[in-house]
């Protein structure tokens, strides 16, 4: 050990350690702190991370539907799970994120994740409960707590209503220039507009050649150097009629070249025979290993038309091909006929066959992993204890994103 140089210790050994351990080691002395918090060390540690292995650095970021708070599920408790649900105790212990720009008068949304960084959207609200009027965007590292980058203000009004589904976001990284980019698209207007922010230039600029005839649905997922969205071709006569235009395709924005491309694939949603059947827009999700999948929800009426009793069926489709071409086959269908009922897929797959869902048992939401290969839930009765207190009992889980902790500092980007 006496013969080991600093280069061997820091670049050969420490860069292979988990982020949580390295955060503690930075307190050893000033030299260790300087090395571990340097941008060069953070880049090497990212390269040495093994994405195929579930580690204590993996976490799930969760949002809530009503009061728009942010929680995380650190998987230090469920990393050793053996598939039978015995060790998936992380579901009982969600942690509310204590982000530095938090206040009682803000709504928070997680819009994207890349290299351990989260793109967070903040709305200011007031006591009167009026709609949010002011938007702020941050790039934040949840592992480094107070380390974040505030994106410069921009006049957003001309892009559409940010408190609706009219705007699509994307967040990605150009590894050739080490440049992080934030994309904002007016997703449903016939006159598409888009802007992009880059950490190297620290400015916003317009995106040229935004596809004018495409509806973007939801926020994008960064995979293989590009941000991917589900898209739907606009038809002037069918622009407002979801039921007459059911074909979908994938559109992506190459982060390096800043060019748009389309990926056609067979995702034709079947219409039901039930006169009262409803169907929600398909949603894109991503597995921990960077594989994309699609899920959509169907509500089938059962009983008298006036009793508003619906069964819920959540269909999950996946394509095993790397470039996402070809037919997307259904890998599972989650039904609300079980007890407790499956309410929503939360857009996170820990493995290719294990999906995070929220369950509704009549007394509030629960969280569960569902192993659809074996056709059973890994957790069925894991009540989220932090939500059992009276102020939080009606909280509903909404969107979720997988994130792997890193040492990348938003403040030091470019």
Coordinates of C-alpha atoms in Angstrom, one line a residue:
X1 CA 0.0 0.0 0.0
X2 CA 2.9 2.4 0.7
X3 CA 3.9 2.1 -3.0
X4 CA 0.6 3.2 -4.4
X5 CA 0.6 6.6 -6.0
X6 CA -2.2 9.1 -5.7
X7 CA -3.1 8.4 -9.4
X8 CA -3.6 4.7 -8.6
X9 CA -5.6 5.4 -5.5
X10 CA -7.9 8.0 -6.9
X11 CA -8.2 7.0 -10.6
X12 CA -7.6 3.2 -10.3
X13 CA -9.4 2.3 -7.1
X14 CA -11.7 5.1 -5.9
X15 CA -13.4 5.7 -9.2
X16 CA -14.8 2.1 -9.0
X17 CA -16.5 2.7 -5.7
X18 CA -20.2 3.6 -5.1
X19 CA -21.1 7.3 -5.1
X20 CA -22.5 7.2 -1.6
X21 CA -19.1 5.9 -0.3
X22 CA -17.2 8.5 -2.2
X23 CA -19.3 11.2 -0.7
X24 CA -18.2 10.1 2.7
X25 CA -14.5 9.8 1.7
X26 CA -14.4 13.4 0.5
X27 CA -14.4 14.3 4.2
X28 CA -11.1 12.5 4.9
X29 CA -8.9 15.6 4.1
X30 CA -8.6 18.5 1.8
X31 CA -6.7 16.5 -0.8
X32 CA -9.3 13.8 -1.0
X33 CA -12.0 16.3 -1.2
X34 CA -10.4 18.2 -4.1
X35 CA -9.9 15.0 -6.0
X36 CA -13.3 13.4 -5.4
X37 CA -15.2 16.7 -6.2
X38 CA -13.3 17.4 -9.4
X39 CA -15.1 17.2 -12.8
X40 CA -12.4 14.8 -14.1
X41 CA -13.0 12.3 -11.2
X42 CA -16.8 12.5 -11.7
X43 CA -16.4 11.6 -15.4
X44 CA -14.2 8.6 -14.7
X45 CA -16.5 7.4 -12.0
X46 CA -19.5 7.6 -14.4
X47 CA -17.5 5.5 -17.0
X48 CA -16.7 2.9 -14.4
X49 CA -20.3 2.4 -13.3
X50 CA -21.8 -1.0 -14.3
X51 CA -25.3 -0.3 -15.6
X52 CA -26.1 -4.0 -15.7
X53 CA -25.7 -4.5 -12.0
X54 CA -28.2 -3.1 -9.4
X55 CA -26.2 -1.2 -6.8
X56 CA -26.9 1.0 -3.8
X57 CA -26.4 4.0 -6.1
X58 CA -29.7 3.3 -7.9
X59 CA -32.7 5.2 -6.7
X60 CA -36.2 6.0 -7.9
X61 CA -37.5 9.5 -7.9
X62 CA -41.2 9.9 -7.4
X63 CA -43.7 12.7 -7.7
X64 CA -47.1 13.1 -6.1
X65 CA -50.2 14.1 -8.0
X66 CA -52.0 16.6 -5.8
X67 CA -49.4 18.6 -3.9
X68 CA -46.6 17.9 -6.3
X69 CA -43.9 16.9 -3.8
X70 CA -40.8 14.9 -4.6
X71 CA -39.8 11.6 -2.9
X72 CA -37.1 9.0 -3.6
X73 CA -36.9 5.3 -3.1
X74 CA -33.3 4.5 -2.2
X75 CA -32.8 0.9 -3.1
X76 CA -30.2 0.2 -0.5
X77 CA -33.0 -1.8 1.2
X78 CA -34.1 -3.7 -1.9
X79 CA -30.8 -4.2 -3.8
X80 CA -30.4 -7.6 -2.3
X81 CA -33.9 -8.7 -3.1
X82 CA -34.0 -12.3 -4.4
X83 CA -37.2 -12.0 -6.4
X84 CA -39.6 -13.3 -3.9
X85 CA -40.4 -9.9 -2.3
X86 CA -38.8 -10.7 1.1
X87 CA -36.1 -8.0 0.9
X88 CA -38.0 -5.3 -1.0
X89 CA -38.3 -3.1 2.1
X90 CA -37.4 0.1 0.3
X91 CA -41.1 0.4 -0.6
X92 CA -41.9 1.0 3.1
X93 CA -39.4 3.8 3.4
X94 CA -39.7 6.6 0.7
X95 CA -37.8 9.7 1.6
X96 CA -39.0 13.2 0.8
X97 CA -36.4 15.0 -1.2
X98 CA -35.0 18.0 0.6
X99 CA -34.0 20.0 -2.5
X100 CA -32.4 23.4 -1.9
X101 CA -35.0 25.5 -3.8
X102 CA -37.9 23.9 -1.9
X103 CA -40.6 26.1 -0.2
X104 CA -44.2 25.7 1.0
X105 CA -45.3 27.8 -2.0
X106 CA -44.0 25.8 -4.8
X107 CA -45.0 22.8 -7.0
X108 CA -42.2 20.5 -8.1
X109 CA -42.0 18.1 -11.1
X110 CA -39.1 15.9 -12.3
X111 CA -38.9 16.2 -16.0
X112 CA -35.9 14.1 -16.9
X113 CA -32.8 12.2 -15.6
X114 CA -29.3 12.0 -17.1
X115 CA -26.0 10.8 -15.5
X116 CA -27.3 11.2 -12.0
X117 CA -28.7 14.7 -12.6
X118 CA -32.4 15.6 -12.5
X119 CA -34.2 18.2 -14.5
X120 CA -36.6 19.8 -12.0
X121 CA -39.4 22.2 -12.8
X122 CA -40.7 24.6 -10.1
X123 CA -43.9 26.5 -10.1
X124 CA -44.6 29.3 -7.6
X125 CA -48.0 29.3 -6.1
X126 CA -49.9 31.4 -3.5
X127 CA -52.2 30.9 -0.5
X128 CA -55.3 31.6 -2.6
X129 CA -54.6 28.4 -4.6
X130 CA -54.4 30.3 -7.9
X131 CA -52.8 28.5 -10.9
X132 CA -49.0 28.7 -10.9
X133 CA -47.7 31.7 -12.7
X134 CA -44.0 31.5 -12.7
X135 CA -41.7 28.8 -13.9
X136 CA -38.2 27.9 -13.0
X137 CA -36.0 25.1 -14.2
X138 CA -33.1 23.5 -12.4
X139 CA -30.5 20.9 -13.0
X140 CA -29.9 19.2 -9.7
X141 CA -27.8 16.4 -8.3
X142 CA -29.8 14.8 -5.4
X143 CA -26.6 13.1 -4.2
X144 CA -24.8 16.4 -3.7
X145 CA -27.8 18.1 -2.0
X146 CA -27.1 21.8 -2.4
X147 CA -25.4 21.4 -5.8
X148 CA -27.7 22.7 -8.6
X149 CA -27.7 24.9 -11.7
X150 CA -30.5 27.5 -12.2
X151 CA -31.3 27.8 -15.9
X152 CA -31.4 31.4 -17.0
X153 CA -34.9 33.0 -17.2
X154 CA -36.7 32.9 -20.5
X155 CA -40.0 34.2 -21.8
X156 CA -42.0 30.9 -22.0
X157 CA -45.4 32.3 -22.6
X158 CA -45.1 32.1 -26.4
X159 CA -44.5 28.3 -26.2
X160 CA -47.8 27.5 -24.6
X161 CA -49.3 26.7 -21.3
X162 CA -46.6 25.1 -19.1
X163 CA -49.2 24.0 -16.6
X164 CA -50.8 21.6 -19.1
X165 CA -49.7 18.9 -21.4
X166 CA -49.0 21.3 -24.3
X167 CA -45.2 21.3 -23.6
X168 CA -42.8 18.4 -23.8
X169 CA -39.3 18.4 -22.2
X170 CA -36.1 16.6 -22.9
X171 CA -32.8 16.3 -21.1
X172 CA -29.6 14.7 -22.4
X173 CA -25.8 14.7 -22.6
X174 CA -23.4 15.0 -25.6
X175 CA -20.5 12.9 -24.5
X176 CA -18.2 14.2 -27.3
X177 CA -18.3 17.7 -25.9
X178 CA -19.5 17.0 -22.3
X179 CA -22.4 19.3 -23.0
X180 CA -25.8 18.8 -21.2
X181 CA -28.8 20.0 -23.1
X182 CA -32.4 20.8 -22.1
X183 CA -35.1 20.7 -24.8
X184 CA -38.5 22.4 -24.6
X185 CA -41.1 21.8 -27.4
X186 CA -44.6 23.2 -27.8
X187 CA -46.0 19.7 -28.3
X188 CA -49.6 20.2 -29.6
X189 CA -49.7 23.4 -31.5
X190 CA -50.0 23.5 -35.3
X191 CA -47.2 26.1 -35.3
X192 CA -44.5 24.2 -33.5
X193 CA -41.8 26.1 -31.6
X194 CA -38.8 24.8 -29.6
X195 CA -35.9 26.0 -27.6
X196 CA -32.7 24.4 -26.4
X197 CA -30.4 25.3 -23.5
X198 CA -26.8 24.0 -23.5
X199 CA -24.5 24.2 -20.5
X200 CA -21.5 25.1 -22.6
X201 CA -23.0 28.2 -24.0
X202 CA -25.2 28.9 -20.9
X203 CA -27.9 30.3 -23.2
X204 CA -31.2 29.4 -24.8
X205 CA -31.7 29.4 -28.5
X206 CA -34.4 28.3 -31.0
X207 CA -34.4 24.8 -32.3
X208 CA -34.5 24.8 -36.1
X209 CA -36.8 22.5 -38.1
X210 CA -39.1 21.3 -35.3
X211 CA -41.5 18.8 -37.0
X212 CA -44.7 20.7 -37.5
X213 CA -47.0 17.8 -38.2
X214 CA -46.3 15.8 -35.0
X215 CA -47.8 15.7 -31.6
X216 CA -45.3 15.0 -28.9
X217 CA -46.7 13.1 -25.9
X218 CA -45.1 13.3 -22.5
X219 CA -41.5 14.1 -21.6
X220 CA -38.6 12.4 -23.4
X221 CA -36.2 9.7 -22.3
X222 CA -32.5 9.9 -23.0
X223 CA -31.2 6.6 -24.5
X224 CA -28.3 6.0 -26.9
X225 CA -27.4 9.6 -27.3
X226 CA -30.9 10.8 -28.1
X227 CA -34.0 12.0 -26.4
X228 CA -37.1 9.9 -27.4
X229 CA -40.7 10.7 -27.3
X230 CA -43.9 9.0 -28.5
X231 CA -45.4 10.8 -31.4
X232 CA -48.6 11.0 -33.4
X233 CA -49.0 12.4 -36.9
X234 CA -51.4 15.3 -37.0
X235 CA -54.2 15.4 -39.4
X236 CA -56.0 18.7 -39.8
X237 CA -59.4 17.0 -39.9
X238 CA -58.6 14.6 -37.0
X239 CA -56.5 17.0 -34.9
X240 CA -58.9 16.9 -32.0
X241 CA -60.2 13.4 -32.4
X242 CA -58.0 10.9 -30.6
X243 CA -60.3 7.9 -31.5
X244 CA -59.9 8.3 -35.2
X245 CA -56.0 8.4 -35.2
X246 CA -54.6 5.6 -33.2
X247 CA -51.2 4.9 -34.9
X248 CA -48.1 5.9 -33.0
X249 CA -44.4 6.1 -33.8
X250 CA -41.3 7.2 -32.0
X251 CA -39.5 10.4 -32.7
X252 CA -36.1 11.3 -31.3
X253 CA -33.7 14.3 -31.1
X254 CA -30.1 13.5 -31.6
X255 CA -28.3 15.4 -28.8
X256 CA -25.0 15.7 -30.8
X257 CA -26.2 16.6 -34.3
X258 CA -29.4 18.2 -33.1
X259 CA -31.4 16.5 -35.8
X260 CA -34.8 14.9 -35.7
X261 CA -35.5 11.4 -36.7
X262 CA -38.5 9.1 -36.7
X263 CA -38.7 5.4 -35.9
X264 CA -41.8 3.7 -37.2
X265 CA -43.1 0.7 -35.2
X266 CA -46.3 -1.3 -35.0
X267 CA -48.2 0.1 -32.0
X268 CA -51.8 0.0 -33.1
X269 CA -54.1 0.1 -30.2
X270 CA -57.1 -2.2 -30.6
X271 CA -60.5 -0.7 -30.1
X272 CA -62.8 -2.5 -27.7
X273 CA -66.2 -3.8 -28.4
X274 CA -67.7 -2.3 -25.3
X275 CA -69.7 0.8 -26.1
X276 CA -68.5 2.5 -22.9
X277 CA -64.8 1.6 -23.1
X278 CA -62.3 4.4 -22.5
X279 CA -58.7 4.4 -23.3
X280 CA -55.9 6.7 -22.1
X281 CA -53.0 8.0 -24.2
X282 CA -50.0 5.6 -24.4
X283 CA -47.1 6.5 -22.1
X284 CA -43.4 5.9 -22.7
X285 CA -41.2 4.5 -19.9
X286 CA -37.7 3.2 -19.5
X287 CA -36.1 0.3 -17.7
X288 CA -33.1 0.7 -15.4
X289 CA -30.9 -0.6 -18.2
X290 CA -32.1 1.9 -20.7
X291 CA -34.6 -0.1 -22.6
X292 CA -37.8 1.7 -23.6
X293 CA -41.3 0.4 -23.2
X294 CA -44.9 1.6 -23.7
X295 CA -47.9 1.2 -21.5
X296 CA -51.5 2.3 -21.9
X297 CA -54.6 2.0 -19.7
X298 CA -58.1 0.9 -20.7
X299 CA -61.2 1.4 -18.6
X300 CA -63.9 -1.1 -19.5
X301 CA -67.4 -0.4 -18.2
X302 CA -69.1 -3.1 -16.2
X303 CA -72.7 -2.8 -14.9
X304 CA -75.2 -0.1 -15.5
X305 CA -74.1 2.9 -17.5
X306 CA -75.0 5.2 -14.7
X307 CA -73.1 3.5 -11.8
X308 CA -69.7 4.6 -13.2
X309 CA -68.1 1.2 -12.3
X310 CA -65.0 0.6 -14.4
X311 CA -62.4 -2.1 -14.5
X312 CA -58.9 -0.9 -15.2
X313 CA -56.5 -2.8 -17.5
X314 CA -52.9 -1.6 -17.8
X315 CA -51.2 -3.0 -20.9
X316 CA -47.3 -3.0 -21.1
X317 CA -45.6 -3.5 -24.4
X318 CA -41.9 -3.9 -25.1
X319 CA -39.6 -4.3 -28.1
X320 CA -36.4 -6.3 -27.6
X321 CA -34.6 -4.9 -30.6
X322 CA -31.9 -2.3 -29.8
X323 CA -33.1 0.3 -32.3
X324 CA -36.8 -0.1 -31.4
X325 CA -37.9 -1.1 -34.9
X326 CA -40.5 -3.7 -35.6
X327 CA -43.5 -4.9 -33.6
X328 CA -43.9 -4.1 -29.9
X329 CA -45.5 -7.1 -28.2
X330 CA -47.5 -7.1 -25.0
X331 CA -45.6 -8.5 -22.1
X332 CA -48.2 -8.1 -19.5
X333 CA -51.7 -6.8 -18.6
X334 CA -52.2 -5.6 -15.0
X335 CA -55.8 -5.7 -13.9
X336 CA -57.8 -3.8 -11.3
X337 CA -59.8 -6.9 -10.5
X338 CA -57.1 -7.9 -8.0
X339 CA -57.0 -6.8 -4.3
X340 CA -55.5 -4.3 -4.0
X341 CA -56.2 -2.8 -7.4
X342 CA -53.5 -1.8 -9.8
X343 CA -54.1 1.9 -10.4
X344 CA -51.1 3.1 -12.4
X345 CA -47.8 2.0 -13.9
X346 CA -45.2 4.5 -12.7
X347 CA -42.9 4.4 -15.7
X348 CA -40.0 2.6 -13.9
X349 CA -38.8 -0.9 -14.5
X350 CA -36.1 -2.1 -12.1
X351 CA -35.4 -5.0 -14.4
X352 CA -36.8 -6.0 -17.7
X353 CA -39.6 -7.9 -16.1
X354 CA -40.2 -6.0 -12.9
X355 CA -42.3 -2.8 -13.0
X356 CA -43.2 -0.3 -10.3
X357 CA -46.9 0.3 -9.9
X358 CA -49.2 2.1 -7.5
X359 CA -52.1 0.2 -5.9
X360 CA -55.4 1.5 -4.7
X361 CA -57.0 -0.4 -1.8
X362 CA -59.6 2.2 -1.0
X363 CA -57.5 3.9 1.8
X364 CA -54.8 5.5 -0.3
X365 CA -52.1 4.5 -2.6
X366 CA -49.5 1.8 -2.0
X367 CA -46.4 1.1 -4.0
X368 CA -45.6 -2.4 -5.3
X369 CA -43.2 -4.1 -7.7
X370 CA -44.9 -6.4 -10.1
X371 CA -43.1 -9.4 -11.6
X372 CA -45.1 -9.9 -14.8
X373 CA -43.0 -12.8 -16.0
X374 CA -44.2 -14.9 -13.1
X375 CA -47.5 -13.1 -13.1
X376 CA -47.4 -12.0 -9.4
X377 CA -46.7 -9.0 -7.4
X378 CA -43.4 -8.9 -5.5
X379 CA -45.1 -6.7 -2.9
X380 CA -48.8 -6.6 -2.2
X381 CA -49.2 -5.2 1.3
X382 CA -46.3 -2.8 1.6
X383 CA -48.2 0.3 2.9
X384 CA -46.1 3.4 2.5
X385 CA -45.7 4.2 6.2
X386 CA -44.6 7.8 5.7
X387 CA -48.0 8.5 4.1
X388 CA -50.1 6.9 6.9
X389 CA -50.0 10.1 9.0
X390 CA -53.2 12.2 8.6
X391 CA -51.8 15.1 6.5
X392 CA -50.6 12.7 3.8
X393 CA -53.1 9.8 3.7
X394 CA -54.7 11.0 0.5
X395 CA -51.4 11.5 -1.3
X396 CA -51.3 9.8 -4.7
X397 CA -48.1 8.7 -6.5
X398 CA -47.7 9.9 -10.0
X399 CA -44.6 10.0 -12.3
X400 CA -41.4 8.2 -11.4
X401 CA -37.9 8.1 -12.9
X402 CA -34.9 5.9 -12.4
X403 CA -31.7 7.7 -11.5
X404 CA -28.2 6.4 -10.7
X405 CA -26.3 8.6 -8.2
X406 CA -23.2 10.3 -9.5
X407 CA -20.7 13.0 -8.5
X408 CA -21.3 15.3 -11.5
X409 CA -21.6 18.8 -10.2
X410 CA -24.2 21.0 -12.0
X411 CA -22.4 24.1 -10.8
X412 CA -19.2 23.1 -12.6
X413 CA -20.9 22.1 -15.9
X414 CA -18.8 23.7 -18.7

